Amino acid sequence: MIHYHGTPITPDSAAAQILMRRHAMVSFAHPEQIDLVADACQSFALDNGAFSAWRGGRPITDWGRFYEWVAVWQRHPGFDWFLIPDVIDGSEEQNDALVFDAALSQHGVPVWHLHESLGRIERLIGRGFARIAIGSSGEFARIGTPAWWRRMAEAMSAFCDEQGRPRTRLHGLRMLDPYVFASFPFSSADSTNIARNIGLDGRWTGSYAPATKGGRGAVLAERIEMNNSTARWSGLAYSESLPLLFSDSHAGESA
């Protein structure tokens, strides 16, 4: 599984130390470290920035500049893929239109949102996309709640065959928490856990606490990357009692 660490990570010196030979995701909403990422990382993916814009109350309607940005960076040898523009809490018709009209679709990854129907999963798989991203939205926007785990279990039943093998590569958006991604057969996942947590001084106490943000980020990255996703969906990630084992401190920390 590929662990994509979200940027920006500040300062730049810490970002360079943390991301060296790792994988990163750069958002169109915060593209300032794209050059650093392209130089330091093994590979990188591009986020369309829809989530940040939606959360800020300024949803994007004109995606021309985003596609211009993708057109430049898709030529870099470290470029993996980009998220096709989406409407976070939009209708299936709105998101289908963005997916089916997407330019540069050979590198594009569509987003299936948890509030959408399982039938849309079939439509996206039928289009032959090599990877599909899963985004938490609507009543399932908060990752790690019992309702979220139930919906993810339903989604896995549609994404996977009778032997639990995913029918296409799956990416978990904001799901780079080991308690989450280890439960599903993801090929990749992302989050901004490192960027958000290296500056929270109150969490880094004791005699052996890393002295620098770069050191903190390296510790966090190692803890994340020592875990892998499961090879198959077994249905064991959700039961009547299991969601209670996952507190809000375990999941949903990233943006």
CSV table of C-alpha atoms in Angstrom, one decimal:
chain,number,residue,atom,x,y,z
A,1,MET,CA,0.0,0.0,0.0
A,2,ILE,CA,1.2,3.5,-0.8
A,3,HIS,CA,0.9,6.1,2.0
A,4,TYR,CA,0.5,9.6,0.6
A,5,HIS,CA,1.3,12.3,3.1
A,6,GLY,CA,-0.6,15.5,2.6
A,7,THR,CA,1.1,18.9,2.3
A,8,PRO,CA,1.9,21.6,3.1
A,9,ILE,CA,4.2,20.6,6.0
A,10,THR,CA,5.9,23.6,7.6
A,11,PRO,CA,8.6,24.7,7.6
A,12,ASP,CA,10.0,23.6,4.2
A,13,SER,CA,13.1,22.2,5.9
A,14,ALA,CA,11.0,19.8,7.9
A,15,ALA,CA,8.9,18.9,4.8
A,16,ALA,CA,12.1,18.0,2.9
A,17,GLN,CA,13.4,15.8,5.8
A,18,ILE,CA,10.1,14.0,6.3
A,19,LEU,CA,9.1,13.5,2.6
A,20,MET,CA,12.4,12.4,1.3
A,21,ARG,CA,11.9,9.1,-0.6
A,22,ARG,CA,8.3,9.0,0.6
A,23,HIS,CA,5.0,9.6,-1.2
A,24,ALA,CA,3.0,12.8,-1.0
A,25,MET,CA,-0.4,14.3,-2.1
A,26,VAL,CA,-0.4,18.0,-3.0
A,27,SER,CA,-3.7,19.9,-3.1
A,28,PHE,CA,-4.6,22.4,-5.7
A,29,ALA,CA,-5.9,24.5,-2.7
A,30,HIS,CA,-2.4,24.6,-1.3
A,31,PRO,CA,0.1,24.0,-4.1
A,32,GLU,CA,3.0,25.9,-2.6
A,33,GLN,CA,5.2,22.8,-1.9
A,34,ILE,CA,4.8,21.1,-5.3
A,35,ASP,CA,8.4,21.8,-6.4
A,36,LEU,CA,9.7,20.4,-3.1
A,37,VAL,CA,7.6,17.3,-3.3
A,38,ALA,CA,8.6,16.7,-6.9
A,39,ASP,CA,12.2,16.8,-5.9
A,40,ALA,CA,12.1,14.9,-2.7
A,41,CYS,CA,9.4,12.2,-3.1
A,42,GLN,CA,9.4,8.8,-4.8
A,43,SER,CA,6.0,9.7,-6.3
A,44,PHE,CA,3.1,12.1,-5.8
A,45,ALA,CA,-0.6,12.5,-6.5
A,46,LEU,CA,-2.6,15.7,-7.0
A,47,ASP,CA,-5.7,16.5,-5.1
A,48,ASN,CA,-8.3,18.7,-6.8
A,49,GLY,CA,-8.8,20.9,-3.7
A,50,ALA,CA,-12.6,20.4,-3.7
A,51,PHE,CA,-12.7,19.4,0.0
A,52,SER,CA,-10.8,22.4,1.2
A,53,ALA,CA,-12.9,24.8,-1.0
A,54,TRP,CA,-16.1,23.1,0.2
A,55,ARG,CA,-15.1,23.3,3.9
A,56,GLY,CA,-14.2,27.0,3.4
A,57,GLY,CA,-17.7,27.7,1.9
A,58,ARG,CA,-16.2,28.5,-1.6
A,59,PRO,CA,-16.9,25.5,-3.8
A,60,ILE,CA,-15.0,25.5,-7.1
A,61,THR,CA,-17.1,25.7,-10.3
A,62,ASP,CA,-14.5,26.5,-12.9
A,63,TRP,CA,-11.9,23.7,-13.1
A,64,GLY,CA,-9.9,25.2,-16.0
A,65,ARG,CA,-6.9,26.3,-13.8
A,66,PHE,CA,-6.8,23.0,-12.1
A,67,TYR,CA,-6.5,21.1,-15.3
A,68,GLU,CA,-3.8,23.5,-16.5
A,69,TRP,CA,-1.9,22.7,-13.3
A,70,VAL,CA,-2.3,18.9,-13.9
A,71,ALA,CA,-1.2,19.3,-17.5
A,72,VAL,CA,2.2,20.7,-16.3
A,73,TRP,CA,2.9,18.2,-13.5
A,74,GLN,CA,1.7,15.0,-15.2
A,75,ARG,CA,4.9,15.1,-17.3
A,76,HIS,CA,7.0,14.7,-14.2
A,77,PRO,CA,8.4,11.1,-13.8
A,78,GLY,CA,7.2,11.1,-10.2
A,79,PHE,CA,3.6,11.9,-11.0
A,80,ASP,CA,1.1,9.1,-10.2
A,81,TRP,CA,-2.4,10.3,-10.7
A,82,PHE,CA,-4.9,13.1,-10.0
A,83,LEU,CA,-8.3,13.3,-8.4
A,84,ILE,CA,-11.0,14.2,-10.9
A,85,PRO,CA,-13.0,17.2,-9.7
A,86,ASP,CA,-16.0,16.4,-7.6
A,87,VAL,CA,-18.8,18.1,-5.6
A,88,ILE,CA,-18.4,16.9,-2.0
A,89,ASP,CA,-22.1,16.8,-1.0
A,90,GLY,CA,-23.3,17.0,-4.6
A,91,SER,CA,-25.7,14.8,-6.5
A,92,GLU,CA,-24.6,11.7,-8.5
A,93,GLU,CA,-25.6,13.5,-11.7
A,94,GLN,CA,-23.3,16.4,-10.8
A,95,ASN,CA,-20.4,14.1,-10.1
A,96,ASP,CA,-21.0,11.9,-13.0
A,97,ALA,CA,-20.9,14.9,-15.3
A,98,LEU,CA,-17.5,15.9,-13.9
A,99,VAL,CA,-16.1,12.4,-14.2
A,100,PHE,CA,-17.4,11.7,-17.7
A,101,ASP,CA,-16.3,15.1,-19.0
A,102,ALA,CA,-12.9,14.9,-17.3
A,103,ALA,CA,-9.8,15.8,-19.4
A,104,LEU,CA,-6.6,13.8,-19.1
A,105,SER,CA,-8.7,10.9,-17.9
A,106,GLN,CA,-5.9,8.4,-18.5
A,107,HIS,CA,-4.5,9.7,-15.2
A,108,GLY,CA,-7.7,10.7,-13.5
A,109,VAL,CA,-9.2,9.0,-10.4
A,110,PRO,CA,-12.9,9.5,-9.7
A,111,VAL,CA,-14.3,9.9,-6.2
A,112,TRP,CA,-17.2,7.8,-4.9
A,113,HIS,CA,-18.8,9.5,-1.9
A,114,LEU,CA,-20.2,7.5,0.9
A,115,HIS,CA,-23.6,9.3,0.6
A,116,GLU,CA,-24.0,8.1,-3.0
A,117,SER,CA,-25.6,4.9,-4.1
A,118,LEU,CA,-23.8,1.6,-4.4
A,119,GLY,CA,-25.1,1.6,-8.0
A,120,ARG,CA,-22.7,4.4,-8.8
A,121,ILE,CA,-19.8,2.1,-7.8
A,122,GLU,CA,-20.9,-0.2,-10.5
A,123,ARG,CA,-21.0,2.6,-13.1
A,124,LEU,CA,-17.5,3.7,-12.2
A,125,ILE,CA,-16.1,0.2,-12.2
A,126,GLY,CA,-17.8,-0.3,-15.6
A,127,ARG,CA,-16.0,2.7,-17.0
A,128,GLY,CA,-12.7,0.8,-16.4
A,129,PHE,CA,-11.0,3.2,-14.1
A,130,ALA,CA,-7.8,1.8,-12.7
A,131,ARG,CA,-8.3,3.4,-9.3
A,132,ILE,CA,-11.3,4.8,-7.5
A,133,ALA,CA,-11.1,7.0,-4.4
A,134,ILE,CA,-13.5,6.7,-1.5
A,135,GLY,CA,-14.6,10.0,0.1
A,136,SER,CA,-16.5,10.5,3.4
A,137,SER,CA,-19.4,12.8,3.0
A,138,GLY,CA,-23.0,13.6,4.0
A,139,GLU,CA,-24.1,11.8,7.1
A,140,PHE,CA,-20.9,9.7,6.8
A,141,ALA,CA,-18.5,12.7,6.7
A,142,ARG,CA,-17.0,11.9,10.1
A,143,ILE,CA,-14.5,9.0,9.8
A,144,GLY,CA,-14.7,6.4,12.5
A,145,THR,CA,-18.3,6.7,13.7
A,146,PRO,CA,-20.4,3.5,13.9
A,147,ALA,CA,-22.5,4.8,10.9
A,148,TRP,CA,-19.3,5.3,8.9
A,149,TRP,CA,-18.1,1.8,9.6
A,150,ARG,CA,-21.4,0.3,8.5
A,151,ARG,CA,-21.4,2.3,5.3
A,152,MET,CA,-17.9,1.3,4.5
A,153,ALA,CA,-18.8,-2.3,5.0
A,154,GLU,CA,-21.6,-1.9,2.5
A,155,ALA,CA,-19.3,-0.2,0.1
A,156,MET,CA,-16.7,-3.0,0.4
A,157,SER,CA,-19.4,-5.5,-0.5
A,158,ALA,CA,-19.8,-3.7,-3.8
A,159,PHE,CA,-16.2,-2.9,-4.5
A,160,CYS,CA,-15.0,-6.5,-3.9
A,161,ASP,CA,-15.7,-9.8,-5.4
A,162,GLU,CA,-17.0,-12.9,-3.6
A,163,GLN,CA,-13.5,-13.7,-2.4
A,164,GLY,CA,-13.0,-10.2,-0.9
A,165,ARG,CA,-10.6,-9.0,-3.7
A,166,PRO,CA,-11.1,-5.4,-4.8
A,167,ARG,CA,-12.3,-5.2,-8.4
A,168,THR,CA,-10.2,-2.1,-9.0
A,169,ARG,CA,-7.6,-0.3,-7.0
A,170,LEU,CA,-9.0,1.6,-4.0
A,171,HIS,CA,-7.8,4.8,-2.4
A,172,GLY,CA,-9.0,6.0,1.0
A,173,LEU,CA,-9.3,9.8,1.2
A,174,ARG,CA,-8.4,11.2,4.6
A,175,MET,CA,-7.9,7.6,5.7
A,176,LEU,CA,-4.2,7.3,6.5
A,177,ASP,CA,-5.0,6.2,10.1
A,178,PRO,CA,-3.7,2.6,10.7
A,179,TYR,CA,-6.9,1.8,12.6
A,180,VAL,CA,-8.8,2.6,9.3
A,181,PHE,CA,-6.7,1.6,6.3
A,182,ALA,CA,-5.5,-1.7,7.9
A,183,SER,CA,-9.2,-2.8,7.8
A,184,PHE,CA,-9.7,-2.4,4.0
A,185,PRO,CA,-8.0,-3.7,0.9
A,186,PHE,CA,-6.7,-0.3,-0.1
A,187,SER,CA,-3.9,0.2,-2.7
A,188,SER,CA,-3.3,3.7,-1.2
A,189,ALA,CA,-4.6,6.3,1.2
A,190,ASP,CA,-3.8,9.8,2.2
A,191,SER,CA,-4.2,12.3,5.1
A,192,THR,CA,-2.6,15.4,6.5
A,193,ASN,CA,-2.0,13.8,9.9
A,194,ILE,CA,1.7,14.7,9.9
A,195,ALA,CA,1.1,18.3,8.8
A,196,ARG,CA,-1.5,18.8,11.5
A,197,ASN,CA,0.3,17.1,14.4
A,198,ILE,CA,3.9,18.0,14.3
A,199,GLY,CA,3.1,21.5,15.5
A,200,LEU,CA,1.0,20.5,18.5
A,201,ASP,CA,3.6,20.9,21.2
A,202,GLY,CA,1.4,19.5,24.0
A,203,ARG,CA,1.4,16.1,22.4
A,204,TRP,CA,5.2,15.8,22.3
A,205,THR,CA,6.4,15.6,25.9
A,206,GLY,CA,8.8,13.5,27.8
A,207,SER,CA,12.6,13.0,27.8
A,208,TYR,CA,12.7,11.3,24.4
A,209,ALA,CA,10.4,13.7,22.5
A,210,PRO,CA,11.9,14.7,19.1
A,211,ALA,CA,13.5,18.1,19.3
A,212,THR,CA,12.5,19.3,15.9
A,213,LYS,CA,9.4,19.3,13.6
A,214,GLY,CA,11.3,17.2,11.1
A,215,GLY,CA,12.0,14.6,13.8
A,216,ARG,CA,8.4,14.6,14.9
A,217,GLY,CA,7.3,14.1,11.3
A,218,ALA,CA,9.7,11.2,10.8
A,219,VAL,CA,8.3,9.5,13.9
A,220,LEU,CA,4.7,9.9,12.7
A,221,ALA,CA,5.5,8.7,9.2
A,222,GLU,CA,7.3,5.6,10.5
A,223,ARG,CA,4.4,4.8,12.8
A,224,ILE,CA,2.0,5.1,9.9
A,225,GLU,CA,4.1,3.3,7.3
A,226,MET,CA,4.8,0.3,9.5
A,227,ASN,CA,1.2,-0.7,8.9
A,228,ASN,CA,-0.2,-2.1,5.7
A,229,SER,CA,-3.7,-2.6,4.3
A,230,THR,CA,-5.4,-6.0,4.4
A,231,ALA,CA,-5.1,-8.0,1.2
A,232,ARG,CA,-8.9,-8.9,1.1
A,233,TRP,CA,-12.1,-7.7,2.5
A,234,SER,CA,-13.3,-10.2,5.1
A,235,GLY,CA,-16.1,-8.2,6.6
A,236,LEU,CA,-14.3,-8.3,10.0
A,237,ALA,CA,-13.7,-4.6,10.1
A,238,TYR,CA,-17.3,-4.1,11.1
A,239,SER,CA,-19.5,-6.1,13.5
A,240,GLU,CA,-22.1,-5.1,16.1
A,241,SER,CA,-19.4,-4.4,18.6
A,242,LEU,CA,-16.2,-3.5,16.7
A,243,PRO,CA,-17.0,0.1,15.9
A,244,LEU,CA,-17.0,0.8,19.6
A,245,LEU,CA,-13.3,0.0,19.7
A,246,PHE,CA,-12.5,2.9,17.5
A,247,SER,CA,-12.7,6.3,19.3
A,248,ASP,CA,-12.8,9.6,17.6
A,249,SER,CA,-9.1,10.1,18.6
A,250,HIS,CA,-8.2,7.1,16.3
A,251,ALA,CA,-9.9,8.3,13.1
A,252,GLY,CA,-10.9,11.5,11.4
A,253,GLU,CA,-7.9,13.5,12.6
A,254,SER,CA,-6.9,14.6,9.1
A,255,ALA,CA,-8.4,17.0,6.6
